[in-house]
mmCIF file of N, CA, C and O in Angstrom:
data_model
loop_
_atom_site.group_PDB
_atom_site.id
_atom_site.type_symbol
_atom_site.label_atom_id
_atom_site.label_comp_id
_atom_site.label_asym_id
_atom_site.label_seq_id
_atom_site.Cartn_x
_atom_site.Cartn_y
_atom_site.Cartn_z
ATOM 1 N N ASN V 279 14.123 6.432 6.396
ATOM 2 C CA ASN V 279 13.805 6.479 4.982
ATOM 3 C C ASN V 279 14.652 5.418 4.271
ATOM 4 O O ASN V 279 15.812 5.634 3.976
ATOM 5 N N ILE V 280 14.077 4.265 4.018
ATOM 6 C CA ILE V 280 14.816 3.154 3.428
ATOM 7 C C ILE V 280 14.361 2.955 1.984
ATOM 8 O O ILE V 280 13.190 2.715 1.729
ATOM 9 N N GLY V 281 15.271 3.111 1.056
ATOM 10 C CA GLY V 281 14.957 2.906 -0.351
ATOM 11 C C GLY V 281 13.853 3.831 -0.861
ATOM 12 O O GLY V 281 13.090 3.473 -1.740
ATOM 13 N N GLY V 282 13.748 5.029 -0.292
ATOM 14 C CA GLY V 282 12.741 5.978 -0.759
ATOM 15 C C GLY V 282 11.366 5.796 -0.123
ATOM 16 O O GLY V 282 10.453 6.539 -0.414
ATOM 17 N N PHE V 283 11.228 4.789 0.726
ATOM 18 C CA PHE V 283 9.935 4.555 1.380
ATOM 19 C C PHE V 283 9.998 5.044 2.822
ATOM 20 O O PHE V 283 10.958 4.761 3.532
ATOM 21 N N LEU V 284 8.969 5.783 3.242
ATOM 22 C CA LEU V 284 8.925 6.237 4.625
ATOM 23 C C LEU V 284 8.529 5.074 5.515
ATOM 24 O O LEU V 284 7.626 4.320 5.181
ATOM 25 N N MET V 285 9.202 4.938 6.614
ATOM 26 C CA MET V 285 8.866 3.885 7.563
ATOM 27 C C MET V 285 7.619 4.296 8.333
ATOM 28 O O MET V 285 7.470 5.460 8.685
ATOM 29 N N ALA V 286 6.735 3.347 8.576
ATOM 30 C CA ALA V 286 5.547 3.632 9.365
ATOM 31 C C ALA V 286 5.989 3.966 10.779
ATOM 32 O O ALA V 286 6.854 3.309 11.331
ATOM 33 N N GLY V 287 5.411 4.976 11.340
ATOM 34 C CA GLY V 287 5.791 5.364 12.693
ATOM 35 C C GLY V 287 5.195 6.706 13.040
ATOM 36 O O GLY V 287 4.159 7.083 12.535
ATOM 37 N N LYS V 288 5.872 7.417 13.898
ATOM 38 C CA LYS V 288 5.372 8.671 14.439
ATOM 39 C C LYS V 288 5.026 9.691 13.346
ATOM 40 O O LYS V 288 4.053 10.420 13.466
ATOM 41 N N LEU V 289 5.812 9.754 12.303
ATOM 42 C CA LEU V 289 5.613 10.764 11.262
ATOM 43 C C LEU V 289 4.748 10.270 10.098
ATOM 44 O O LEU V 289 4.610 10.957 9.100
ATOM 45 N N LYS V 290 4.164 9.093 10.252
ATOM 46 C CA LYS V 290 3.442 8.475 9.142
ATOM 47 C C LYS V 290 2.378 9.387 8.537
ATOM 48 O O LYS V 290 2.238 9.462 7.331
ATOM 49 N N HIS V 291 1.633 10.094 9.373
ATOM 50 C CA HIS V 291 0.541 10.924 8.875
ATOM 51 C C HIS V 291 0.851 12.413 8.960
ATOM 52 O O HIS V 291 -0.052 13.232 8.875
ATOM 53 N N GLU V 292 2.112 12.757 9.089
ATOM 54 C CA GLU V 292 2.500 14.156 9.293
ATOM 55 C C GLU V 292 1.900 15.083 8.244
ATOM 56 O O GLU V 292 1.338 16.128 8.580
ATOM 57 N N HIS V 293 1.992 14.723 6.983
ATOM 58 C CA HIS V 293 1.501 15.597 5.910
ATOM 59 C C HIS V 293 -0.023 15.670 5.902
ATOM 60 O O HIS V 293 -0.594 16.727 5.648
ATOM 61 N N ARG V 294 -0.690 14.547 6.182
ATOM 62 C CA ARG V 294 -2.151 14.547 6.251
ATOM 63 C C ARG V 294 -2.632 15.424 7.406
ATOM 64 O O ARG V 294 -3.591 16.169 7.271
ATOM 65 N N ILE V 295 -1.949 15.312 8.549
ATOM 66 C CA ILE V 295 -2.313 16.109 9.722
ATOM 67 C C ILE V 295 -2.118 17.593 9.420
ATOM 68 O O ILE V 295 -2.975 18.417 9.744
ATOM 69 N N ARG V 296 -1.006 17.937 8.791
ATOM 70 C CA ARG V 296 -0.726 19.328 8.454
ATOM 71 C C ARG V 296 -1.816 19.880 7.520
ATOM 72 O O ARG V 296 -2.298 20.998 7.705
ATOM 73 N N ALA V 297 -2.210 19.089 6.520
ATOM 74 C CA ALA V 297 -3.264 19.516 5.591
ATOM 75 C C ALA V 297 -4.602 19.660 6.319
ATOM 76 O O ALA V 297 -5.349 20.620 6.089
ATOM 77 N N ALA V 298 -4.903 18.733 7.236
ATOM 78 C CA ALA V 298 -6.156 18.788 8.003
ATOM 79 C C ALA V 298 -6.181 20.025 8.898
ATOM 80 O O ALA V 298 -7.212 20.700 9.011
ATOM 81 N N GLU V 299 -5.056 20.350 9.518
ATOM 82 C CA GLU V 299 -4.984 21.537 10.375
ATOM 83 C C GLU V 299 -5.180 22.807 9.556
ATOM 84 O O GLU V 299 -5.865 23.734 9.989
ATOM 85 N N GLU V 300 -4.604 22.841 8.364
ATOM 86 C CA GLU V 300 -4.776 24.001 7.488
ATOM 87 C C GLU V 300 -6.259 24.166 7.115
ATOM 88 O O GLU V 300 -6.802 25.265 7.143
ATOM 89 N N TYR V 301 -6.901 23.042 6.790
ATOM 90 C CA TYR V 301 -8.338 23.065 6.477
ATOM 91 C C TYR V 301 -9.130 23.563 7.693
ATOM 92 O O TYR V 301 -10.020 24.406 7.562
ATOM 93 N N GLY V 302 -8.786 23.042 8.871
ATOM 94 C CA GLY V 302 -9.470 23.433 10.097
ATOM 95 C C GLY V 302 -9.358 24.918 10.383
ATOM 96 O O GLY V 302 -10.346 25.574 10.747
ATOM 97 N N ARG V 303 -8.164 25.476 10.199
ATOM 98 C CA ARG V 303 -7.971 26.912 10.430
ATOM 99 C C ARG V 303 -8.758 27.744 9.419
ATOM 100 O O ARG V 303 -9.294 28.791 9.752
ATOM 101 N N LYS V 304 -8.845 27.242 8.204
ATOM 102 C CA LYS V 304 -9.567 27.976 7.153
ATOM 103 C C LYS V 304 -11.069 28.020 7.432
ATOM 104 O O LYS V 304 -11.725 29.018 7.152
ATOM 105 N N TYR V 305 -11.617 26.933 7.970
ATOM 106 C CA TYR V 305 -13.064 26.846 8.233
ATOM 107 C C TYR V 305 -13.323 26.725 9.734
ATOM 108 O O TYR V 305 -14.163 25.933 10.166
ATOM 109 N N LYS V 306 -12.598 27.502 10.514
ATOM 110 C CA LYS V 306 -12.622 27.416 11.976
ATOM 111 C C LYS V 306 -14.036 27.492 12.556
ATOM 112 O O LYS V 306 -14.840 28.316 12.138
ATOM 113 N N GLN V 307 -14.292 26.623 13.523
ATOM 114 C CA GLN V 307 -15.551 26.561 14.276
ATOM 115 C C GLN V 307 -16.766 26.163 13.425
ATOM 116 O O GLN V 307 -17.882 26.184 13.910
ATOM 117 N N GLN V 308 -16.564 25.834 12.155
ATOM 118 C CA GLN V 308 -17.666 25.373 11.315
ATOM 119 C C GLN V 308 -17.636 23.850 11.261
ATOM 120 O O GLN V 308 -16.632 23.276 10.848
ATOM 121 N N PRO V 309 -18.723 23.203 11.666
ATOM 122 C CA PRO V 309 -18.754 21.741 11.530
ATOM 123 C C PRO V 309 -18.594 21.361 10.056
ATOM 124 O O PRO V 309 -19.092 22.072 9.173
ATOM 125 N N PHE V 310 -17.885 20.293 9.788
ATOM 126 C CA PHE V 310 -17.683 19.855 8.400
ATOM 127 C C PHE V 310 -17.855 18.347 8.305
ATOM 128 O O PHE V 310 -17.602 17.617 9.257
ATOM 129 N N HIS V 311 -18.302 17.907 7.130
ATOM 130 C CA HIS V 311 -18.417 16.475 6.867
ATOM 131 C C HIS V 311 -17.030 15.968 6.503
ATOM 132 O O HIS V 311 -16.284 16.632 5.778
ATOM 133 N N ILE V 312 -16.694 14.802 6.996
ATOM 134 C CA ILE V 312 -15.341 14.270 6.792
ATOM 135 C C ILE V 312 -15.002 14.146 5.308
ATOM 136 O O ILE V 312 -13.860 14.305 4.905
ATOM 137 N N LYS V 313 -16.015 13.913 4.478
ATOM 138 C CA LYS V 313 -15.781 13.764 3.041
ATOM 139 C C LYS V 313 -15.180 15.038 2.435
ATOM 140 O O LYS V 313 -14.345 14.968 1.540
ATOM 141 N N THR V 314 -15.589 16.217 2.948
ATOM 142 C CA THR V 314 -15.035 17.470 2.404
ATOM 143 C C THR V 314 -13.560 17.616 2.767
ATOM 144 O O THR V 314 -12.770 18.107 1.960
ATOM 145 N N LEU V 315 -13.182 17.152 3.968
ATOM 146 C CA LEU V 315 -11.773 17.189 4.364
ATOM 147 C C LEU V 315 -10.956 16.188 3.544
ATOM 148 O O LEU V 315 -9.841 16.496 3.119
ATOM 149 N N VAL V 316 -11.514 15.014 3.299
ATOM 150 C CA VAL V 316 -10.818 14.001 2.487
ATOM 151 C C VAL V 316 -10.582 14.548 1.077
ATOM 152 O O VAL V 316 -9.489 14.412 0.526
ATOM 153 N N GLU V 317 -11.598 15.192 0.496
ATOM 154 C CA GLU V 317 -11.429 15.787 -0.834
ATOM 155 C C GLU V 317 -10.363 16.871 -0.813
ATOM 156 O O GLU V 317 -9.567 16.987 -1.745
ATOM 157 N N TRP V 318 -10.343 17.694 0.254
ATOM 158 C CA TRP V 318 -9.318 18.739 0.421
ATOM 159 C C TRP V 318 -7.931 18.093 0.418
ATOM 160 O O TRP V 318 -7.035 18.542 -0.295
ATOM 161 N N CYS V 319 -7.751 17.038 1.216
ATOM 162 C CA CYS V 319 -6.445 16.370 1.306
ATOM 163 C C CYS V 319 -6.047 15.722 -0.016
ATOM 164 O O CYS V 319 -4.894 15.788 -0.427
ATOM 165 N N ASN V 320 -7.011 15.097 -0.686
ATOM 166 C CA ASN V 320 -6.704 14.403 -1.938
ATOM 167 C C ASN V 320 -6.387 15.367 -3.080
ATOM 168 O O ASN V 320 -5.792 14.969 -4.075
ATOM 169 N N ASN V 321 -6.768 16.631 -2.932
ATOM 170 C CA ASN V 321 -6.469 17.641 -3.949
ATOM 171 C C ASN V 321 -5.464 18.674 -3.457
ATOM 172 O O ASN V 321 -5.247 19.690 -4.107
ATOM 173 N N TYR V 322 -4.844 18.390 -2.291
ATOM 174 C CA TYR V 322 -3.910 19.318 -1.666
ATOM 175 C C TYR V 322 -2.684 19.507 -2.556
ATOM 176 O O TYR V 322 -2.078 18.540 -3.007
ATOM 177 N N LYS V 323 -2.325 20.754 -2.783
ATOM 178 C CA LYS V 323 -1.200 21.060 -3.669
ATOM 179 C C LYS V 323 0.071 21.331 -2.866
ATOM 180 O O LYS V 323 0.024 21.961 -1.816
ATOM 181 N N SER V 324 1.179 20.860 -3.397
ATOM 182 C CA SER V 324 2.482 21.146 -2.792
ATOM 183 C C SER V 324 2.862 22.589 -3.143
ATOM 184 O O SER V 324 2.160 23.267 -3.892
ATOM 185 N N GLN V 325 3.986 23.031 -2.622
ATOM 186 C CA GLN V 325 4.451 24.390 -2.909
ATOM 187 C C GLN V 325 4.727 24.590 -4.401
ATOM 188 O O GLN V 325 4.670 25.702 -4.894
ATOM 189 N N ARG V 326 4.988 23.508 -5.103
ATOM 190 C CA ARG V 326 5.253 23.591 -6.544
ATOM 191 C C ARG V 326 3.979 23.580 -7.375
ATOM 192 O O ARG V 326 4.033 23.639 -8.591
ATOM 193 N N GLY V 327 2.819 23.434 -6.692
ATOM 194 C CA GLY V 327 1.554 23.458 -7.412
ATOM 195 C C GLY V 327 1.086 22.095 -7.900
ATOM 196 O O GLY V 327 0.084 21.986 -8.594
ATOM 197 N N LYS V 328 1.812 21.042 -7.542
ATOM 198 C CA LYS V 328 1.405 19.682 -7.923
ATOM 199 C C LYS V 328 0.650 19.040 -6.769
ATOM 200 O O LYS V 328 0.818 19.432 -5.617
ATOM 201 N N ILE V 329 -0.167 18.026 -7.076
ATOM 202 C CA ILE V 329 -0.856 17.281 -6.021
ATOM 203 C C ILE V 329 0.201 16.698 -5.080
ATOM 204 O O ILE V 329 1.170 16.092 -5.527
ATOM 205 N N HIS V 330 0.022 16.925 -3.776
ATOM 206 C CA HIS V 330 1.005 16.469 -2.789
ATOM 207 C C HIS V 330 1.044 14.940 -2.747
ATOM 208 O O HIS V 330 0.004 14.288 -2.771
ATOM 209 N N ARG V 331 2.236 14.378 -2.663
ATOM 210 C CA ARG V 331 2.400 12.916 -2.706
ATOM 211 C C ARG V 331 1.900 12.199 -1.462
ATOM 212 O O ARG V 331 1.505 11.041 -1.536
ATOM 213 N N PHE V 332 1.948 12.862 -0.300
ATOM 214 C CA PHE V 332 1.683 12.145 0.953
ATOM 215 C C PHE V 332 0.436 12.603 1.692
ATOM 216 O O PHE V 332 0.323 12.388 2.887
ATOM 217 N N THR V 333 -0.503 13.251 0.999
ATOM 218 C CA THR V 333 -1.730 13.669 1.695
ATOM 219 C C THR V 333 -2.944 12.859 1.252
ATOM 220 O O THR V 333 -4.035 13.076 1.765
ATOM 221 N N GLN V 334 -2.770 11.917 0.331
ATOM 222 C CA GLN V 334 -3.894 11.101 -0.134
ATOM 223 C C GLN V 334 -4.459 10.292 1.029
ATOM 224 O O GLN V 334 -3.712 9.737 1.821
ATOM 225 N N THR V 335 -5.798 10.234 1.138
ATOM 226 C CA THR V 335 -6.419 9.545 2.265
ATOM 227 C C THR V 335 -7.824 9.092 1.893
ATOM 228 O O THR V 335 -8.260 9.261 0.755
ATOM 229 N N ASN V 336 -8.526 8.496 2.850
ATOM 230 C CA ASN V 336 -9.922 8.109 2.661
ATOM 231 C C ASN V 336 -10.679 8.404 3.962
ATOM 232 O O ASN V 336 -10.077 8.771 4.967
ATOM 233 N N ASN V 337 -12.002 8.249 3.945
ATOM 234 C CA ASN V 337 -12.826 8.602 5.104
ATOM 235 C C ASN V 337 -12.392 7.863 6.370
ATOM 236 O O ASN V 337 -12.294 8.461 7.444
ATOM 237 N N GLN V 338 -12.161 6.556 6.257
ATOM 238 C CA GLN V 338 -11.814 5.766 7.441
ATOM 239 C C GLN V 338 -10.479 6.214 8.035
ATOM 240 O O GLN V 338 -10.364 6.431 9.241
ATOM 241 N N GLN V 339 -9.477 6.354 7.187
ATOM 242 C CA GLN V 339 -8.156 6.755 7.665
ATOM 243 C C GLN V 339 -8.211 8.147 8.295
ATOM 244 O O GLN V 339 -7.649 8.375 9.372
ATOM 245 N N MET V 340 -8.897 9.091 7.633
ATOM 246 C CA MET V 340 -8.962 10.448 8.160
ATOM 247 C C MET V 340 -9.735 10.476 9.473
ATOM 248 O O MET V 340 -9.375 11.201 10.396
ATOM 249 N N GLY V 341 -10.788 9.678 9.585
ATOM 250 C CA GLY V 341 -11.525 9.586 10.846
ATOM 251 C C GLY V 341 -10.628 9.150 11.985
ATOM 252 O O GLY V 341 -10.680 9.705 13.088
ATOM 253 N N ASN V 342 -9.783 8.172 11.729
ATOM 254 C CA ASN V 342 -8.845 7.688 12.750
ATOM 255 C C ASN V 342 -7.821 8.759 13.123
ATOM 256 O O ASN V 342 -7.450 8.901 14.291
ATOM 257 N N ILE V 343 -7.369 9.520 12.138
ATOM 258 C CA ILE V 343 -6.412 10.603 12.406
ATOM 259 C C ILE V 343 -7.079 11.678 13.264
ATOM 260 O O ILE V 343 -6.497 12.158 14.234
ATOM 261 N N LEU V 344 -8.312 12.060 12.923
ATOM 262 C CA LEU V 344 -9.005 13.107 13.679
ATOM 263 C C LEU V 344 -9.302 12.672 15.108
ATOM 264 O O LEU V 344 -9.252 13.485 16.028
ATOM 265 N N LYS V 345 -9.602 11.387 15.309
ATOM 266 C CA LYS V 345 -9.868 10.869 16.664
ATOM 267 C C LYS V 345 -8.668 11.082 17.580
ATOM 268 O O LYS V 345 -8.826 11.314 18.772
ATOM 269 N N MET V 346 -7.470 11.003 17.019
ATOM 270 C CA MET V 346 -6.246 11.130 17.813
ATOM 271 C C MET V 346 -5.815 12.587 17.992
ATOM 272 O O MET V 346 -4.923 12.871 18.765
ATOM 273 N N HIS V 347 -6.428 13.505 17.251
ATOM 274 C CA HIS V 347 -5.979 14.901 17.244
ATOM 275 C C HIS V 347 -6.768 15.717 18.257
ATOM 276 O O HIS V 347 -7.992 15.723 18.238
ATOM 277 N N LYS V 348 -6.069 16.443 19.115
ATOM 278 C CA LYS V 348 -6.724 17.198 20.184
ATOM 279 C C LYS V 348 -7.519 18.407 19.680
ATOM 280 O O LYS V 348 -8.409 18.886 20.380
ATOM 281 N N ASP V 349 -7.230 18.903 18.483
ATOM 282 C CA ASP V 349 -7.881 20.120 17.985
ATOM 283 C C ASP V 349 -9.134 19.859 17.155
ATOM 284 O O ASP V 349 -9.763 20.802 16.677
ATOM 285 N N PHE V 350 -9.489 18.596 16.966
ATOM 286 C CA PHE V 350 -10.710 18.257 16.236
ATOM 287 C C PHE V 350 -11.673 17.553 17.179
ATOM 288 O O PHE V 350 -11.269 16.655 17.916
ATOM 289 N N ILE V 351 -12.937 17.977 17.178
ATOM 290 C CA ILE V 351 -13.929 17.314 18.018
ATOM 291 C C ILE V 351 -15.013 16.690 17.149
ATOM 292 O O ILE V 351 -15.403 17.232 16.115
ATOM 293 N N TYR V 352 -15.474 15.547 17.613
ATOM 294 C CA TYR V 352 -16.528 14.779 16.950
ATOM 295 C C TYR V 352 -17.867 15.447 17.265
ATOM 296 O O TYR V 352 -18.191 15.666 18.422
ATOM 297 N N VAL V 353 -18.643 15.788 16.231
ATOM 298 C CA VAL V 353 -19.930 16.449 16.420
ATOM 299 C C VAL V 353 -21.066 15.426 16.339
ATOM 300 O O VAL V 353 -21.894 15.324 17.234
ATOM 301 N N LYS V 354 -21.090 14.673 15.243
ATOM 302 C CA LYS V 354 -22.061 13.602 15.024
ATOM 303 C C LYS V 354 -21.472 12.710 13.943
ATOM 304 O O LYS V 354 -20.436 13.043 13.386
ATOM 305 N N PRO V 355 -22.103 11.580 13.616
ATOM 306 C CA PRO V 355 -21.489 10.683 12.631
ATOM 307 C C PRO V 355 -20.996 11.421 11.366
ATOM 308 O O PRO V 355 -21.751 12.181 10.766
ATOM 309 N N SER V 356 -19.733 11.221 11.047
ATOM 310 C CA SER V 356 -19.054 11.797 9.883
ATOM 311 C C SER V 356 -18.914 13.317 9.931
ATOM 312 O O SER V 356 -18.508 13.924 8.961
ATOM 313 N N THR V 357 -19.227 13.940 11.054
ATOM 314 C CA THR V 357 -19.132 15.404 11.162
ATOM 315 C C THR V 357 -18.196 15.784 12.297
ATOM 316 O O THR V 357 -18.305 15.292 13.405
ATOM 317 N N TRP V 358 -17.263 16.679 11.976
ATOM 318 C CA TRP V 358 -16.225 17.102 12.905
ATOM 319 C C TRP V 358 -16.154 18.612 12.935
ATOM 320 O O TRP V 358 -16.699 19.289 12.080
ATOM 321 N N LYS V 359 -15.408 19.148 13.927
ATOM 322 C CA LYS V 359 -15.204 20.586 14.024
ATOM 323 C C LYS V 359 -13.797 20.827 14.528
ATOM 324 O O LYS V 359 -13.309 20.119 15.412
ATOM 325 N N TYR V 360 -13.144 21.848 13.978
ATOM 326 C CA TYR V 360 -11.795 22.239 14.415
ATOM 327 C C TYR V 360 -11.935 23.271 15.524
ATOM 328 O O TYR V 360 -12.630 24.268 15.361
ATOM 329 N N VAL V 361 -11.274 23.022 16.646
ATOM 330 C CA VAL V 361 -11.349 23.952 17.782
ATOM 331 C C VAL V 361 -9.974 24.462 18.195
ATOM 332 O O VAL V 361 -9.829 25.069 19.249
ATOM 333 N N GLY V 362 -8.979 24.248 17.346
ATOM 334 C CA GLY V 362 -7.620 24.678 17.657
ATOM 335 C C GLY V 362 -7.436 26.167 17.429
ATOM 336 O O GLY V 362 -8.364 26.894 17.105
ATOM 337 N N GLU V 363 -6.207 26.595 17.607
ATOM 338 C CA GLU V 363 -5.863 28.018 17.444
ATOM 339 C C GLU V 363 -5.795 28.406 15.988
ATOM 340 O O GLU V 363 -5.328 27.726 15.156
#
């Protein structure tokens, strides 16, 4: 953490991944359009009730995050499903 900026690396998408997993658990086994997950992340509230600073994303970025995540499976273009616990 240099000068208040997070360094790009392993934890770069930690908050986005956490928000995506929460969304996945809430709508478990239901296929979803990536746009609904992006809207969820962009409106994700912190514990204080404010929009979270590090969950803002877009369709392309979220698609790349989901591709790397073992608990999300690709169903068809722009449609994914959470299969985690």
